[in-house]
């Protein structure tokens, strides 16, 4: 039981430091707590976007719930103003434990329960309440060490709070994430939070604490810091176990690059899966259906110079390099770790037909949008093999401005093909991409491929917020003007679906066109994209 504090003395008689020193120490802790609080918020947003998808929605949920909860916390803190020192110490310990462990619990709930939304809302609410309770108690404490008018105290507190939030907001992406990662970064932040809050109360306000309160705070803070330290030591084992729960037992490569998390599973060409930021990017069981449907329709025409935007796995390049008259292929990939993996991993390199060893292929590391702004080359074919349009981080790569840049890079009779999402399960996204391509000055011809290969286990699709993975794939073929037998129509297009007869015939024709030891094409061939 917490015993009653001694009555407040006038001035700073009960404080073991000079008033200005005490005021500086309180404001320093406000600074640290504000930085930690913003790190917790950003950690929740980042991890929710990674686990659930749709970063705009997750950021809206986290921030709105936390701001609402902060109001509740401020009201609840009124009951603790009479015991401000011990109340603040306990709140900071609880906040450190909740914020520091939030990333671990969210990841665990996703890995073993398959659902992290409820944990996300719960942590947002709890952390928001605890953060909201800080300022009223700190207002009481700062007046305890250096009595001043309420307006001046509020100004000082909020100045330190806002500057701390700035530092925390910058430290999260530039220091904590690259140096420690999400899980360890959150645990470290919690330990700093507990140490700062506990030290302030147990030193500066130690004369305001009774014996029981002092020992309670010591035990609570030691336990919290010990728990966070233990979790930090075990975090690597936890991550390995969670990855096995999410990706299976055959994880061969798991690395956090400067751009994304890259996970490669499977020991053979028939079981290889490549995940980027937790989203299945390539499955060897059915990747040929996607890449052949993406590449071959656009190659039905001039294709001497080909530009691939994205496609660092080399699989789209594999399809392009089947054409002996494709003299130059440029791959623009943001993450050099993906192209390095596609070159060096035996299974993935075998799957892409060792495309990166072909002298016709050139790799450029950079952002596709920025690179298109600076290039002066023109291409016969541009293949957009970019992240799913449902992922908010890739939004600019599906904007009308982006397609305007692509149009400038196309020859007058050139062709662009875009992976536009699943028209069956996400028609709004698909037709938005199609409209954006037209807004960029190109005429469009949308098409899709239904179904996935036998044996493909569709799991939660984070681009759609955790629903089942789509059962079809949609594409948009575009050109500055009608070209060749496709007869691109500038009017509202009709979505065309490949049938089984076309798939079987395409496989036979592509087999006859195989060259250089590359795997035979099994889905489509240019001749089957002529108008009936």
mmCIF file of N, CA and C in Angstrom, residues 351-425:
data_model
loop_
_atom_site.group_PDB
_atom_site.id
_atom_site.type_symbol
_atom_site.label_atom_id
_atom_site.label_comp_id
_atom_site.label_asym_id
_atom_site.label_seq_id
_atom_site.Cartn_x
_atom_site.Cartn_y
_atom_site.Cartn_z
ATOM 1 N N UNK A 351 16.435 -20.208 -60.654
ATOM 2 C CA UNK A 351 15.066 -19.913 -61.052
ATOM 3 C C UNK A 351 15.000 -18.774 -62.057
ATOM 4 N N UNK A 352 15.863 -17.763 -61.894
ATOM 5 C CA UNK A 352 15.839 -16.661 -62.856
ATOM 6 C C UNK A 352 16.735 -16.919 -64.064
ATOM 7 N N UNK A 353 17.199 -18.165 -64.221
ATOM 8 C CA UNK A 353 17.993 -18.513 -65.397
ATOM 9 C C UNK A 353 19.322 -17.795 -65.456
ATOM 10 N N UNK A 354 19.862 -17.399 -64.282
ATOM 11 C CA UNK A 354 21.132 -16.669 -64.209
ATOM 12 C C UNK A 354 21.088 -15.424 -65.102
ATOM 13 N N UNK A 355 19.961 -14.711 -64.991
ATOM 14 C CA UNK A 355 19.745 -13.543 -65.855
ATOM 15 C C UNK A 355 20.799 -12.472 -65.661
ATOM 16 N N UNK A 356 21.314 -12.336 -64.437
ATOM 17 C CA UNK A 356 22.266 -11.264 -64.171
ATOM 18 C C UNK A 356 23.647 -11.545 -64.752
ATOM 19 N N UNK A 357 23.856 -12.732 -65.265
ATOM 20 C CA UNK A 357 25.116 -13.047 -65.944
ATOM 21 C C UNK A 357 25.055 -12.733 -67.435
ATOM 22 N N UNK A 358 23.882 -12.397 -67.930
ATOM 23 C CA UNK A 358 23.728 -12.073 -69.351
ATOM 24 C C UNK A 358 24.343 -10.707 -69.628
ATOM 25 N N UNK A 359 25.235 -10.594 -70.592
ATOM 26 C CA UNK A 359 25.890 -9.298 -70.855
ATOM 27 C C UNK A 359 24.934 -8.220 -71.348
ATOM 28 N N UNK A 360 23.752 -8.605 -71.781
ATOM 29 C CA UNK A 360 22.789 -7.604 -72.249
ATOM 30 C C UNK A 360 22.106 -6.868 -71.100
ATOM 31 N N UNK A 361 22.243 -7.375 -69.896
ATOM 32 C CA UNK A 361 21.502 -6.824 -68.760
ATOM 33 C C UNK A 361 22.375 -5.877 -67.944
ATOM 34 N N UNK A 362 21.820 -4.731 -67.596
ATOM 35 C CA UNK A 362 22.477 -3.731 -66.753
ATOM 36 C C UNK A 362 21.588 -3.444 -65.556
ATOM 37 N N UNK A 363 22.182 -3.410 -64.356
ATOM 38 C CA UNK A 363 21.437 -3.144 -63.125
ATOM 39 C C UNK A 363 21.745 -1.730 -62.650
ATOM 40 N N UNK A 364 20.704 -0.979 -62.354
ATOM 41 C CA UNK A 364 20.832 0.363 -61.783
ATOM 42 C C UNK A 364 20.172 0.341 -60.412
ATOM 43 N N UNK A 365 20.896 0.762 -59.384
ATOM 44 C CA UNK A 365 20.333 0.821 -58.037
ATOM 45 C C UNK A 365 19.789 2.220 -57.796
ATOM 46 N N UNK A 366 18.494 2.310 -57.551
ATOM 47 C CA UNK A 366 17.902 3.614 -57.318
ATOM 48 C C UNK A 366 16.389 3.550 -57.318
ATOM 49 N N UNK A 367 15.779 4.657 -56.937
ATOM 50 C CA UNK A 367 14.330 4.785 -56.936
ATOM 51 C C UNK A 367 13.837 4.999 -58.365
ATOM 52 N N UNK A 368 12.851 4.225 -58.787
ATOM 53 C CA UNK A 368 12.378 4.275 -60.168
ATOM 54 C C UNK A 368 11.846 5.658 -60.533
ATOM 55 N N UNK A 369 11.127 6.279 -59.624
ATOM 56 C CA UNK A 369 10.558 7.607 -59.906
ATOM 57 C C UNK A 369 11.671 8.622 -60.142
ATOM 58 N N UNK A 370 12.637 8.646 -59.240
ATOM 59 C CA UNK A 370 13.750 9.597 -59.368
ATOM 60 C C UNK A 370 14.586 9.297 -60.607
ATOM 61 N N UNK A 371 14.809 8.026 -60.878
ATOM 62 C CA UNK A 371 15.636 7.658 -62.025
ATOM 63 C C UNK A 371 14.971 8.075 -63.333
ATOM 64 N N UNK A 372 13.670 7.921 -63.444
ATOM 65 C CA UNK A 372 12.971 8.321 -64.672
ATOM 66 C C UNK A 372 13.062 9.827 -64.903
ATOM 67 N N UNK A 373 13.144 10.582 -63.821
ATOM 68 C CA UNK A 373 13.256 12.042 -63.974
ATOM 69 C C UNK A 373 14.593 12.449 -64.587
ATOM 70 N N UNK A 374 15.600 11.613 -64.400
ATOM 71 C CA UNK A 374 16.937 12.011 -64.850
ATOM 72 C C UNK A 374 17.379 11.332 -66.139
ATOM 73 N N UNK A 375 16.703 10.253 -66.540
ATOM 74 C CA UNK A 375 17.147 9.531 -67.730
ATOM 75 C C UNK A 375 16.717 10.251 -69.002
ATOM 76 N N UNK A 376 17.551 10.151 -70.010
ATOM 77 C CA UNK A 376 17.232 10.730 -71.313
ATOM 78 C C UNK A 376 17.116 9.646 -72.379
ATOM 79 N N UNK A 377 17.169 8.396 -71.965
ATOM 80 C CA UNK A 377 17.056 7.284 -72.904
ATOM 81 C C UNK A 377 15.588 7.008 -73.209
ATOM 82 N N UNK A 378 15.361 6.421 -74.370
ATOM 83 C CA UNK A 378 14.012 5.989 -74.747
ATOM 84 C C UNK A 378 14.026 4.484 -74.938
ATOM 85 N N UNK A 379 12.897 3.869 -74.599
ATOM 86 C CA UNK A 379 12.822 2.411 -74.600
ATOM 87 C C UNK A 379 11.629 1.934 -75.413
ATOM 88 N N UNK A 380 11.812 0.762 -76.013
ATOM 89 C CA UNK A 380 10.712 0.154 -76.757
ATOM 90 C C UNK A 380 9.682 -0.456 -75.818
ATOM 91 N N UNK A 381 10.147 -0.991 -74.700
ATOM 92 C CA UNK A 381 9.264 -1.640 -73.731
ATOM 93 C C UNK A 381 9.666 -1.210 -72.325
ATOM 94 N N UNK A 382 8.669 -0.850 -71.520
ATOM 95 C CA UNK A 382 8.892 -0.582 -70.092
ATOM 96 C C UNK A 382 8.001 -1.535 -69.309
ATOM 97 N N UNK A 383 8.612 -2.312 -68.415
ATOM 98 C CA UNK A 383 7.902 -3.294 -67.608
ATOM 99 C C UNK A 383 7.938 -2.835 -66.154
ATOM 100 N N UNK A 384 6.764 -2.575 -65.600
ATOM 101 C CA UNK A 384 6.669 -2.107 -64.215
ATOM 102 C C UNK A 384 6.394 -3.302 -63.314
ATOM 103 N N UNK A 385 7.459 -3.845 -62.739
ATOM 104 C CA UNK A 385 7.374 -5.014 -61.850
ATOM 105 C C UNK A 385 7.642 -4.543 -60.419
ATOM 106 N N UNK A 386 6.738 -3.700 -59.936
ATOM 107 C CA UNK A 386 6.929 -2.996 -58.673
ATOM 108 C C UNK A 386 6.072 -3.611 -57.573
ATOM 109 N N UNK A 387 6.271 -3.191 -56.306
ATOM 110 C CA UNK A 387 5.441 -3.720 -55.217
ATOM 111 C C UNK A 387 3.963 -3.507 -55.486
ATOM 112 N N UNK A 388 3.158 -4.296 -54.811
ATOM 113 C CA UNK A 388 1.719 -4.272 -55.014
ATOM 114 C C UNK A 388 1.158 -2.860 -54.855
ATOM 115 N N UNK A 389 0.222 -2.449 -55.731
ATOM 116 C CA UNK A 389 -0.342 -1.096 -55.624
ATOM 117 C C UNK A 389 -1.127 -0.873 -54.340
ATOM 118 N N UNK A 390 -1.488 -1.948 -53.637
ATOM 119 C CA UNK A 390 -2.186 -1.790 -52.370
ATOM 120 C C UNK A 390 -1.289 -1.386 -51.230
ATOM 121 N N UNK A 391 0.029 -1.373 -51.432
ATOM 122 C CA UNK A 391 0.984 -0.995 -50.392
ATOM 123 C C UNK A 391 1.199 0.511 -50.464
ATOM 124 N N UNK A 392 0.904 1.198 -49.376
ATOM 125 C CA UNK A 392 0.931 2.659 -49.400
ATOM 126 C C UNK A 392 2.302 3.206 -49.756
ATOM 127 N N UNK A 393 3.369 2.527 -49.332
ATOM 128 C CA UNK A 393 4.715 3.037 -49.594
ATOM 129 C C UNK A 393 5.024 3.120 -51.085
ATOM 130 N N UNK A 394 4.318 2.365 -51.904
ATOM 131 C CA UNK A 394 4.581 2.372 -53.344
ATOM 132 C C UNK A 394 3.599 3.231 -54.110
ATOM 133 N N UNK A 395 2.810 4.053 -53.418
ATOM 134 C CA UNK A 395 1.748 4.811 -54.072
ATOM 135 C C UNK A 395 2.263 5.696 -55.192
ATOM 136 N N UNK A 396 3.396 6.359 -54.974
ATOM 137 C CA UNK A 396 3.898 7.283 -55.996
ATOM 138 C C UNK A 396 4.276 6.567 -57.283
ATOM 139 N N UNK A 397 4.550 5.254 -57.199
ATOM 140 C CA UNK A 397 4.927 4.480 -58.373
ATOM 141 C C UNK A 397 3.709 4.018 -59.169
ATOM 142 N N UNK A 398 2.519 4.413 -58.709
ATOM 143 C CA UNK A 398 1.282 4.118 -59.432
ATOM 144 C C UNK A 398 0.487 5.389 -59.681
ATOM 145 N N UNK A 399 1.153 6.536 -59.585
ATOM 146 C CA UNK A 399 0.487 7.822 -59.772
ATOM 147 C C UNK A 399 0.557 8.258 -61.235
ATOM 148 N N UNK A 400 -0.353 9.150 -61.614
ATOM 149 C CA UNK A 400 -0.371 9.654 -62.992
ATOM 150 C C UNK A 400 0.942 10.342 -63.345
ATOM 151 N N UNK A 401 1.558 11.022 -62.371
ATOM 152 C CA UNK A 401 2.835 11.691 -62.629
ATOM 153 C C UNK A 401 3.919 10.679 -63.000
ATOM 154 N N UNK A 402 3.895 9.534 -62.328
ATOM 155 C CA UNK A 402 4.873 8.499 -62.633
ATOM 156 C C UNK A 402 4.671 7.989 -64.061
ATOM 157 N N UNK A 403 3.444 7.747 -64.444
ATOM 158 C CA UNK A 403 3.188 7.240 -65.792
ATOM 159 C C UNK A 403 3.460 8.307 -66.858
ATOM 160 N N UNK A 404 3.351 9.581 -66.462
ATOM 161 C CA UNK A 404 3.768 10.636 -67.382
ATOM 162 C C UNK A 404 5.259 10.569 -67.662
ATOM 163 N N UNK A 405 6.052 10.286 -66.626
ATOM 164 C CA UNK A 405 7.494 10.115 -66.824
ATOM 165 C C UNK A 405 7.788 8.887 -67.680
ATOM 166 N N UNK A 406 7.030 7.797 -67.463
ATOM 167 C CA UNK A 406 7.212 6.603 -68.280
ATOM 168 C C UNK A 406 6.894 6.902 -69.740
ATOM 169 N N UNK A 407 5.825 7.647 -69.968
ATOM 170 C CA UNK A 407 5.437 7.994 -71.346
ATOM 171 C C UNK A 407 6.548 8.759 -72.049
ATOM 172 N N UNK A 408 7.232 9.627 -71.317
ATOM 173 C CA UNK A 408 8.335 10.386 -71.916
ATOM 174 C C UNK A 408 9.517 9.479 -72.245
ATOM 175 N N UNK A 409 9.655 8.370 -71.507
ATOM 176 C CA UNK A 409 10.766 7.450 -71.748
ATOM 177 C C UNK A 409 10.452 6.410 -72.820
ATOM 178 N N UNK A 410 9.214 6.377 -73.300
ATOM 179 C CA UNK A 410 8.818 5.403 -74.317
ATOM 180 C C UNK A 410 9.063 5.935 -75.721
ATOM 181 N N UNK A 411 9.449 5.027 -76.614
ATOM 182 C CA UNK A 411 9.452 5.356 -78.035
ATOM 183 C C UNK A 411 8.008 5.598 -78.490
ATOM 184 N N UNK A 412 7.815 6.285 -79.615
ATOM 185 C CA UNK A 412 6.442 6.567 -80.063
ATOM 186 C C UNK A 412 5.571 5.320 -80.199
ATOM 187 N N UNK A 413 6.177 4.200 -80.572
ATOM 188 C CA UNK A 413 5.406 2.960 -80.680
ATOM 189 C C UNK A 413 5.764 1.991 -79.549
ATOM 190 N N UNK A 414 6.284 2.524 -78.443
ATOM 191 C CA UNK A 414 6.673 1.683 -77.320
ATOM 192 C C UNK A 414 5.478 1.222 -76.503
ATOM 193 N N UNK A 415 5.742 0.317 -75.580
ATOM 194 C CA UNK A 415 4.679 -0.258 -74.762
ATOM 195 C C UNK A 415 5.099 -0.290 -73.296
ATOM 196 N N UNK A 416 4.114 -0.060 -72.457
ATOM 197 C CA UNK A 416 4.270 -0.165 -71.007
ATOM 198 C C UNK A 416 3.331 -1.255 -70.509
ATOM 199 N N UNK A 417 3.815 -2.074 -69.562
ATOM 200 C CA UNK A 417 2.938 -3.015 -68.886
ATOM 201 C C UNK A 417 3.098 -2.826 -67.387
ATOM 202 N N UNK A 418 1.969 -2.842 -66.676
ATOM 203 C CA UNK A 418 1.941 -2.549 -65.245
ATOM 204 C C UNK A 418 1.198 -3.670 -64.529
ATOM 205 N N UNK A 419 1.788 -4.164 -63.435
ATOM 206 C CA UNK A 419 1.047 -5.038 -62.537
ATOM 207 C C UNK A 419 0.127 -4.158 -61.716
ATOM 208 N N UNK A 420 -1.184 -4.358 -61.839
ATOM 209 C CA UNK A 420 -2.159 -3.431 -61.260
ATOM 210 C C UNK A 420 -2.982 -4.038 -60.137
ATOM 211 N N UNK A 421 -2.567 -5.171 -59.584
ATOM 212 C CA UNK A 421 -3.328 -5.769 -58.500
ATOM 213 C C UNK A 421 -4.343 -6.775 -58.995
ATOM 214 N N UNK A 422 -5.217 -7.189 -58.113
ATOM 215 C CA UNK A 422 -6.198 -8.230 -58.423
ATOM 216 C C UNK A 422 -7.550 -7.604 -58.752
ATOM 217 N N UNK A 423 -8.002 -7.688 -60.006
ATOM 218 C CA UNK A 423 -9.291 -7.077 -60.356
ATOM 219 C C UNK A 423 -10.472 -7.769 -59.706
ATOM 220 N N UNK A 424 -10.318 -9.058 -59.348
ATOM 221 C CA UNK A 424 -11.431 -9.771 -58.745
ATOM 222 C C UNK A 424 -11.685 -9.367 -57.310
ATOM 223 N N UNK A 425 -10.632 -9.353 -56.488
ATOM 224 C CA UNK A 425 -10.790 -9.053 -55.068
ATOM 225 C C UNK A 425 -10.584 -7.583 -54.737
#
